[in-house]
Amino acid sequence: MQYGLTDEQEMIAATVRSFVEKEIYPHEELVERTGEVPQEIADEIKRKTTELGFYACNFPESVGCAGLNHREFALVERELGRGSMALNHFFGRPQNILMACEGEQVERYLMPAVRGERMDALAMTEPGAGSDVRGMKCAAIRDGGDWVVNGTKHFISGAEHADFIIVFIATGEDQTPKGPKKRITAFLVDRGTPGFTIRDGYKSVSHRGYKNMVLDFDDCRLPDSQVLGEVDGGFEVMNTWLYATRITVATMSVGRARRAFDYALDYAATREQFGQKIGKFQGVSFQIADMITEIDAADLLTLAAADRLDKGLPANREIASAKLYASEMLARVTDAAIQVHGGMGLMDDYPLERFWRDARVERIWDGTSEIQRHIISRELLRALGA
């Protein structure tokens, strides 16, 4: 469904879809079986992405990138969503938050990241602080001209490949009528910094090969030059740049749902039972109708949220709605696709059981469905003074 897209935007979507089909699909079985992405495959994907002009396409022309707007980048992420996250990680979309780099940080972190010379990762979640960001216990304390950091982060995606990590750390505490409130600061932390280690995380049933890692800080010293943005200004940096991650989850959910739907549609049109194609039975045909309706609705909801960002309009509620609906839609569509296939849907002859497993995490990371519902309801009620 390409409602309201320009010819150029349709070309962007078609180009990335073709790339995923040719460069990502052929390696998915290997990654699924081994849980690893061979370095030569990762390098090849990165090289071809750069040649195509799409590496760091979410960054502006001012830093030498494609400068896609939010709607166009949503199309890129939607088509990447069709493929393995472990592999499309190397398509290269550095964290937009790096645009907050200043001074020498620009040449140390921002520019190498957008050129594909250094890879980044983002670290916020802790064993005791997921949705409750202010509950984080990883803390930095002033010592002379440095910050001394102690604590742990977990569920950190992409950290095994990262040359540096953008880490959100508690740097103080304010007393409020509602109790203590943590002050948060973003830091740029290089791999190999003394007192900082990256180790294997947990084995997940979702997105095999796209690993989560654990970060440990043991009296790790960081100078002020490693602060991204302002000291105690982590929430401002977060709110300015990290809204895009929820749109990414929504758009990728749409892409993956379309791929699952394509399998279901083809199977319904070719599989015969009781002397006719199973798509002729309402039990199957009605599922097909519901699937495409939900996919199209999620697609339009997501593109509309991205469009509001491009127009400079408030979009917090709309982004939360897109993330909520698209991630839950993906769960329903992958389940229905398996049901259409019957027992074969759970066999590894088809990737449907993988899509089904992968879908489960989309309702959790980058803000659970419950957090999205909180954001949506809060925005609506506040407008009425409640």
Coordinates of C-alpha atoms in Angstrom, one line a residue:
M1 CA 0.0 0.0 0.0
Q2 CA 1.6 3.2 -1.2
Y3 CA -1.1 5.8 -0.4
G4 CA 0.1 9.4 -0.7
L5 CA 3.7 8.6 -1.7
T6 CA 5.6 10.5 -4.3
D7 CA 7.3 8.7 -7.2
E8 CA 10.6 9.3 -5.4
Q9 CA 9.3 7.8 -2.2
E10 CA 8.0 4.8 -4.0
M11 CA 11.4 4.3 -5.6
I12 CA 13.1 4.5 -2.2
A13 CA 10.7 1.7 -0.9
A14 CA 11.2 -0.4 -4.0
T15 CA 15.0 0.0 -3.9
V16 CA 15.3 -1.1 -0.2
R17 CA 12.9 -4.0 -0.7
S18 CA 14.9 -5.3 -3.6
F19 CA 18.1 -4.9 -1.5
V20 CA 16.6 -6.9 1.3
E21 CA 15.4 -9.7 -1.0
K22 CA 18.8 -10.0 -2.8
E23 CA 21.3 -9.3 0.1
I24 CA 19.5 -10.2 3.3
Y25 CA 17.1 -13.2 2.5
P26 CA 19.9 -15.5 1.2
H27 CA 21.8 -15.4 4.5
E28 CA 18.8 -15.7 6.9
E29 CA 18.8 -19.4 7.3
L30 CA 22.5 -19.4 8.2
V31 CA 22.0 -16.8 10.9
E32 CA 19.0 -18.5 12.2
R33 CA 20.9 -21.8 12.5
T34 CA 24.1 -20.5 14.0
G35 CA 23.0 -17.4 15.8
E36 CA 25.9 -15.5 14.3
V37 CA 26.6 -13.1 11.4
P38 CA 29.9 -14.0 9.7
Q39 CA 32.1 -10.9 9.5
E40 CA 32.5 -11.2 5.7
I41 CA 28.7 -11.1 5.2
A42 CA 28.4 -8.1 7.6
D43 CA 31.1 -6.2 5.7
E44 CA 29.5 -7.0 2.3
I45 CA 26.1 -5.7 3.4
K46 CA 27.7 -2.5 4.7
R47 CA 29.7 -2.0 1.5
K48 CA 26.7 -2.5 -0.7
T49 CA 24.6 -0.2 1.4
T50 CA 27.2 2.5 1.1
E51 CA 27.4 2.0 -2.7
L52 CA 23.7 2.4 -2.8
G53 CA 23.9 5.7 -1.0
F54 CA 21.7 4.5 1.9
Y55 CA 24.2 4.2 4.8
A56 CA 23.2 6.6 7.5
C57 CA 20.4 7.8 5.3
N58 CA 18.6 9.0 8.5
F59 CA 21.2 11.8 8.9
P60 CA 21.0 15.2 7.1
E61 CA 22.9 16.3 4.0
S62 CA 24.9 18.7 6.2
V63 CA 27.0 15.7 7.4
G64 CA 27.2 14.2 4.0
C65 CA 24.2 11.8 4.1
A66 CA 21.0 11.3 2.1
G67 CA 19.0 13.5 4.4
L68 CA 15.7 11.5 4.2
N69 CA 12.8 13.0 6.0
H70 CA 10.9 11.0 8.6
R71 CA 8.3 9.7 6.2
E72 CA 11.0 8.5 3.7
F73 CA 13.1 6.9 6.5
A74 CA 10.0 5.2 7.8
L75 CA 9.7 3.6 4.3
V76 CA 13.3 2.4 4.5
E77 CA 12.8 0.9 7.9
R78 CA 9.5 -0.7 6.8
E79 CA 11.2 -2.6 3.9
L80 CA 14.2 -3.5 6.2
G81 CA 11.6 -5.0 8.5
R82 CA 11.0 -7.8 6.0
G83 CA 14.5 -9.2 6.7
S84 CA 16.6 -10.5 9.6
M85 CA 17.4 -7.8 12.1
A86 CA 20.8 -9.4 12.7
L87 CA 21.7 -8.8 9.0
N88 CA 19.9 -5.5 8.3
H89 CA 21.8 -4.1 11.3
F90 CA 24.7 -3.6 8.9
F91 CA 22.5 -1.6 6.5
G92 CA 23.7 1.2 8.9
R93 CA 21.4 3.6 10.7
P94 CA 23.4 5.2 13.5
Q95 CA 21.5 6.7 16.4
N96 CA 20.1 10.2 15.5
I97 CA 21.1 11.3 19.0
L98 CA 24.7 11.6 17.7
M99 CA 23.6 14.9 16.1
A100 CA 23.9 16.3 19.7
C101 CA 27.7 15.9 19.4
E102 CA 29.6 19.1 19.8
G103 CA 33.2 20.2 19.4
E104 CA 35.7 17.4 19.0
Q105 CA 33.0 14.9 19.5
V106 CA 31.9 15.6 15.9
E107 CA 35.1 14.2 14.4
R108 CA 35.5 11.4 17.0
Y109 CA 32.0 10.0 17.0
L110 CA 29.5 11.7 14.6
M111 CA 31.4 11.7 11.4
P112 CA 33.0 8.3 11.7
A113 CA 29.6 6.8 12.5
V114 CA 27.8 8.3 9.4
R115 CA 30.7 7.2 7.2
G116 CA 30.5 3.7 8.5
E117 CA 34.0 3.8 10.1
R118 CA 32.7 3.3 13.6
M119 CA 29.5 1.6 14.8
D120 CA 27.5 2.8 17.8
A121 CA 24.9 1.3 20.2
L122 CA 22.5 2.8 22.7
A123 CA 22.4 1.7 26.4
M124 CA 19.6 2.7 28.7
T125 CA 17.9 -0.5 30.2
E126 CA 19.2 -2.0 33.4
P127 CA 18.2 -5.2 35.3
G128 CA 16.1 -3.1 37.7
A129 CA 15.2 -0.3 35.4
G130 CA 13.3 -1.0 32.1
S131 CA 10.2 1.1 31.6
D132 CA 11.1 3.1 34.7
V133 CA 14.1 5.0 33.3
R134 CA 14.4 7.1 36.4
G135 CA 14.9 3.9 38.5
M136 CA 18.3 3.3 37.0
K137 CA 21.1 2.6 39.4
C138 CA 24.1 2.8 37.1
A139 CA 25.6 6.0 38.5
A140 CA 28.4 8.5 37.8
I141 CA 30.0 10.4 40.7
R142 CA 32.2 13.5 40.3
D143 CA 35.9 12.9 41.2
G144 CA 38.1 15.8 40.3
G145 CA 37.6 16.5 36.6
D146 CA 36.2 13.1 35.9
W147 CA 33.1 11.1 36.4
V148 CA 33.5 7.6 38.0
V149 CA 30.9 5.2 36.8
N150 CA 29.6 2.0 38.5
G151 CA 26.7 -0.2 37.5
T152 CA 25.3 -2.5 34.9
K153 CA 23.2 -2.2 31.7
H154 CA 21.6 -5.1 30.0
F155 CA 19.5 -6.0 26.9
I156 CA 21.9 -3.8 24.9
S157 CA 21.3 -4.5 21.2
G158 CA 24.3 -4.2 18.7
A159 CA 26.9 -3.7 21.5
E160 CA 28.9 -6.7 20.3
H161 CA 29.7 -4.8 17.0
A162 CA 29.9 -1.3 18.5
D163 CA 33.1 0.8 18.7
F164 CA 31.4 3.1 21.2
I165 CA 28.2 3.1 23.2
I166 CA 25.8 6.0 24.0
V167 CA 25.1 5.3 27.7
F168 CA 22.4 7.0 29.9
I169 CA 23.7 7.2 33.5
A170 CA 22.3 8.7 36.7
T171 CA 24.4 11.8 37.7
G172 CA 22.5 13.0 40.7
E173 CA 19.1 13.1 42.5
D174 CA 16.6 15.8 43.3
Q175 CA 14.1 15.7 46.1
T176 CA 10.5 16.3 44.9
P177 CA 7.0 16.1 46.5
K178 CA 6.7 12.7 44.9
G179 CA 10.0 11.5 46.2
P180 CA 13.6 11.3 44.9
K181 CA 14.0 12.0 41.1
K182 CA 17.1 10.9 39.3
R183 CA 19.1 13.3 37.1
I184 CA 20.3 11.6 34.0
T185 CA 23.2 12.3 31.7
A186 CA 24.2 10.8 28.3
F187 CA 27.8 9.7 27.9
L188 CA 29.9 8.5 24.9
V189 CA 31.9 5.5 26.1
D190 CA 34.5 3.9 23.9
R191 CA 35.0 0.1 23.7
G192 CA 38.2 -0.7 25.6
T193 CA 37.8 2.2 28.2
P194 CA 39.4 0.9 31.5
G195 CA 36.7 -0.2 33.8
F196 CA 34.2 -0.8 31.0
T197 CA 33.4 -4.3 29.7
I198 CA 31.0 -5.7 27.2
R199 CA 29.9 -9.4 27.7
D200 CA 27.3 -11.8 26.3
G201 CA 23.8 -11.3 27.4
Y202 CA 20.8 -13.6 27.4
K203 CA 19.8 -16.1 24.8
S204 CA 16.6 -14.9 23.2
V205 CA 14.0 -16.8 21.1
S206 CA 13.4 -13.6 19.1
H207 CA 15.7 -12.2 16.4
R208 CA 18.5 -14.8 16.6
G209 CA 21.8 -13.4 15.7
Y210 CA 20.7 -10.0 16.8
K211 CA 22.3 -10.3 20.2
N212 CA 21.7 -8.4 23.5
M213 CA 24.7 -7.7 25.6
V214 CA 25.5 -6.7 29.2
L215 CA 27.6 -3.7 30.0
D216 CA 29.5 -3.5 33.2
F217 CA 31.1 -0.4 34.7
D218 CA 33.6 -0.9 37.5
D219 CA 35.1 2.5 38.6
C220 CA 35.2 3.5 35.0
R221 CA 36.5 7.1 34.6
L222 CA 35.0 9.4 32.0
P223 CA 36.1 13.0 31.5
D224 CA 33.6 15.8 30.8
S225 CA 34.5 15.5 27.1
Q226 CA 32.5 12.3 27.0
V227 CA 29.2 13.9 28.0
L228 CA 26.7 14.1 25.1
G229 CA 24.6 17.2 25.5
E230 CA 24.5 18.8 28.9
V231 CA 25.3 17.3 32.3
D232 CA 21.9 16.2 33.8
G233 CA 20.4 16.9 30.4
G234 CA 19.9 13.3 29.4
F235 CA 16.1 13.5 29.3
E236 CA 16.3 16.5 27.0
V237 CA 18.6 14.7 24.7
M238 CA 16.5 11.6 24.9
N239 CA 13.2 13.4 24.2
T240 CA 14.8 15.4 21.3
W241 CA 16.2 12.5 19.4
L242 CA 14.9 9.1 20.6
Y243 CA 11.3 9.4 19.5
A244 CA 12.4 7.8 16.2
T245 CA 13.0 4.4 17.7
R246 CA 9.3 3.8 18.3
I247 CA 8.5 4.7 14.7
T248 CA 11.2 2.2 13.7
V249 CA 9.5 -0.6 15.7
A250 CA 6.1 0.3 14.1
T251 CA 7.4 0.4 10.5
M252 CA 9.5 -2.7 10.8
S253 CA 6.4 -4.5 12.3
V254 CA 4.5 -3.5 9.1
G255 CA 7.2 -4.8 6.8
R256 CA 7.5 -8.1 8.6
A257 CA 3.7 -8.5 8.7
R258 CA 3.6 -8.0 4.9
R259 CA 6.1 -10.7 4.4
A260 CA 4.2 -13.1 6.6
F261 CA 1.0 -12.1 4.7
D262 CA 2.5 -12.8 1.3
Y263 CA 3.2 -16.4 2.4
A264 CA -0.3 -16.9 3.7
L265 CA -1.9 -15.4 0.6
D266 CA 0.2 -17.6 -1.7
Y267 CA -0.6 -20.7 0.3
A268 CA -4.3 -19.9 0.4
A269 CA -4.3 -19.5 -3.4
T270 CA -2.4 -22.7 -4.2
R271 CA -3.1 -25.3 -1.4
E272 CA -6.0 -27.6 -2.1
Q273 CA -8.3 -29.4 0.3
F274 CA -11.6 -31.1 -0.4
G275 CA -11.1 -30.5 -4.1
Q276 CA -10.6 -26.8 -4.1
K277 CA -8.2 -24.0 -3.1
I278 CA -8.3 -23.4 0.6
G279 CA -8.7 -19.7 0.0
K280 CA -12.3 -20.4 -1.2
F281 CA -13.3 -21.4 2.3
Q282 CA -14.5 -18.5 4.4
G283 CA -12.5 -19.7 7.4
V284 CA -9.3 -18.9 5.4
S285 CA -10.5 -16.1 3.1
F286 CA -11.9 -14.0 6.0
Q287 CA -8.5 -14.3 7.8
I288 CA -6.8 -13.1 4.7
A289 CA -9.2 -10.1 4.6
D290 CA -8.6 -9.3 8.2
M291 CA -4.8 -9.6 7.9
I292 CA -4.4 -7.1 5.0
T293 CA -6.9 -4.7 6.6
E294 CA -4.9 -4.6 9.8
I295 CA -1.5 -4.3 7.9
D296 CA -2.8 -1.4 5.8
A297 CA -4.2 0.4 8.9
A298 CA -0.9 0.0 10.7
D299 CA 1.0 1.3 7.7
L300 CA -1.1 4.4 7.3
L301 CA -1.0 5.1 11.0
T302 CA 2.7 4.9 11.0
L303 CA 3.3 7.0 7.9
A304 CA 0.8 9.6 9.3
A305 CA 2.9 9.9 12.5
A306 CA 6.1 10.3 10.5
D307 CA 4.3 12.9 8.4
R308 CA 3.5 14.9 11.5
L309 CA 7.1 15.0 12.5
D310 CA 8.0 16.3 9.0
K311 CA 5.4 19.1 9.4
G312 CA 6.8 20.1 12.8
L313 CA 3.6 19.0 14.6
P314 CA 3.3 17.4 18.0
A315 CA 3.4 13.6 17.4
N316 CA 4.0 11.9 20.8
R317 CA 0.5 10.4 20.9
E318 CA 0.5 9.5 17.2
I319 CA 3.9 7.7 17.5
A320 CA 2.8 5.8 20.5
S321 CA -0.4 4.8 18.8
A322 CA 1.6 3.6 15.7
K323 CA 4.0 1.6 17.9
L324 CA 1.2 0.1 19.9
Y325 CA -1.0 -0.9 17.0
A326 CA 1.7 -2.1 14.6
S327 CA 3.5 -4.3 17.1
E328 CA 0.2 -5.9 18.3
M329 CA -1.0 -6.2 14.7
L330 CA 2.2 -8.1 13.8
A331 CA 1.5 -10.7 16.6
R332 CA -2.0 -11.3 15.2
V333 CA -0.9 -11.5 11.6
T334 CA 2.0 -13.9 12.2
D335 CA -0.3 -16.1 14.2
A336 CA -3.0 -16.0 11.5
A337 CA -0.4 -16.8 8.8
I338 CA 0.6 -20.0 10.7
Q339 CA -3.1 -20.9 11.1
V340 CA -3.6 -20.6 7.3
H341 CA -0.7 -23.0 6.8
G342 CA -1.9 -25.5 9.4
G343 CA 0.8 -27.8 10.8
M344 CA 3.3 -26.7 8.1
G345 CA 3.3 -23.2 9.5
L346 CA 5.3 -24.5 12.5
M347 CA 7.8 -26.4 10.5
D348 CA 11.1 -24.7 9.6
D349 CA 10.5 -25.3 5.9
Y350 CA 8.8 -21.9 6.2
P351 CA 10.1 -18.9 8.1
L352 CA 6.7 -18.3 9.7
E353 CA 7.6 -19.8 13.0
R354 CA 10.6 -17.4 13.1
F355 CA 8.4 -14.4 12.3
W356 CA 6.0 -15.6 15.1
R357 CA 8.8 -15.8 17.6
D358 CA 10.4 -12.5 16.5
A359 CA 7.1 -10.7 16.7
R360 CA 6.8 -11.3 20.5
V361 CA 9.5 -8.8 21.5
E362 CA 8.1 -5.9 19.5
R363 CA 5.4 -5.4 22.1
I364 CA 8.2 -5.1 24.8
W365 CA 11.2 -3.1 23.6
D366 CA 11.3 0.6 23.0
G367 CA 8.4 1.0 25.4
T368 CA 6.0 -1.8 26.2
S369 CA 2.4 -1.8 24.9
E370 CA 1.4 -0.7 28.4
I371 CA 3.7 2.3 28.3
Q372 CA 2.4 3.3 24.9
R373 CA -1.2 3.1 26.3
H374 CA -0.1 5.3 29.2
I375 CA 1.4 7.9 26.8
I376 CA -1.7 7.9 24.6
S377 CA -4.2 8.2 27.5
R378 CA -2.1 10.8 29.3
E379 CA -1.9 13.0 26.2
L380 CA -5.7 12.8 25.8
L381 CA -6.6 13.4 29.4
R382 CA -4.2 16.2 30.0
A383 CA -5.8 18.2 27.3
L384 CA -9.0 18.1 29.3
G385 CA -7.2 19.0 32.6
A386 CA -7.4 15.5 34.0

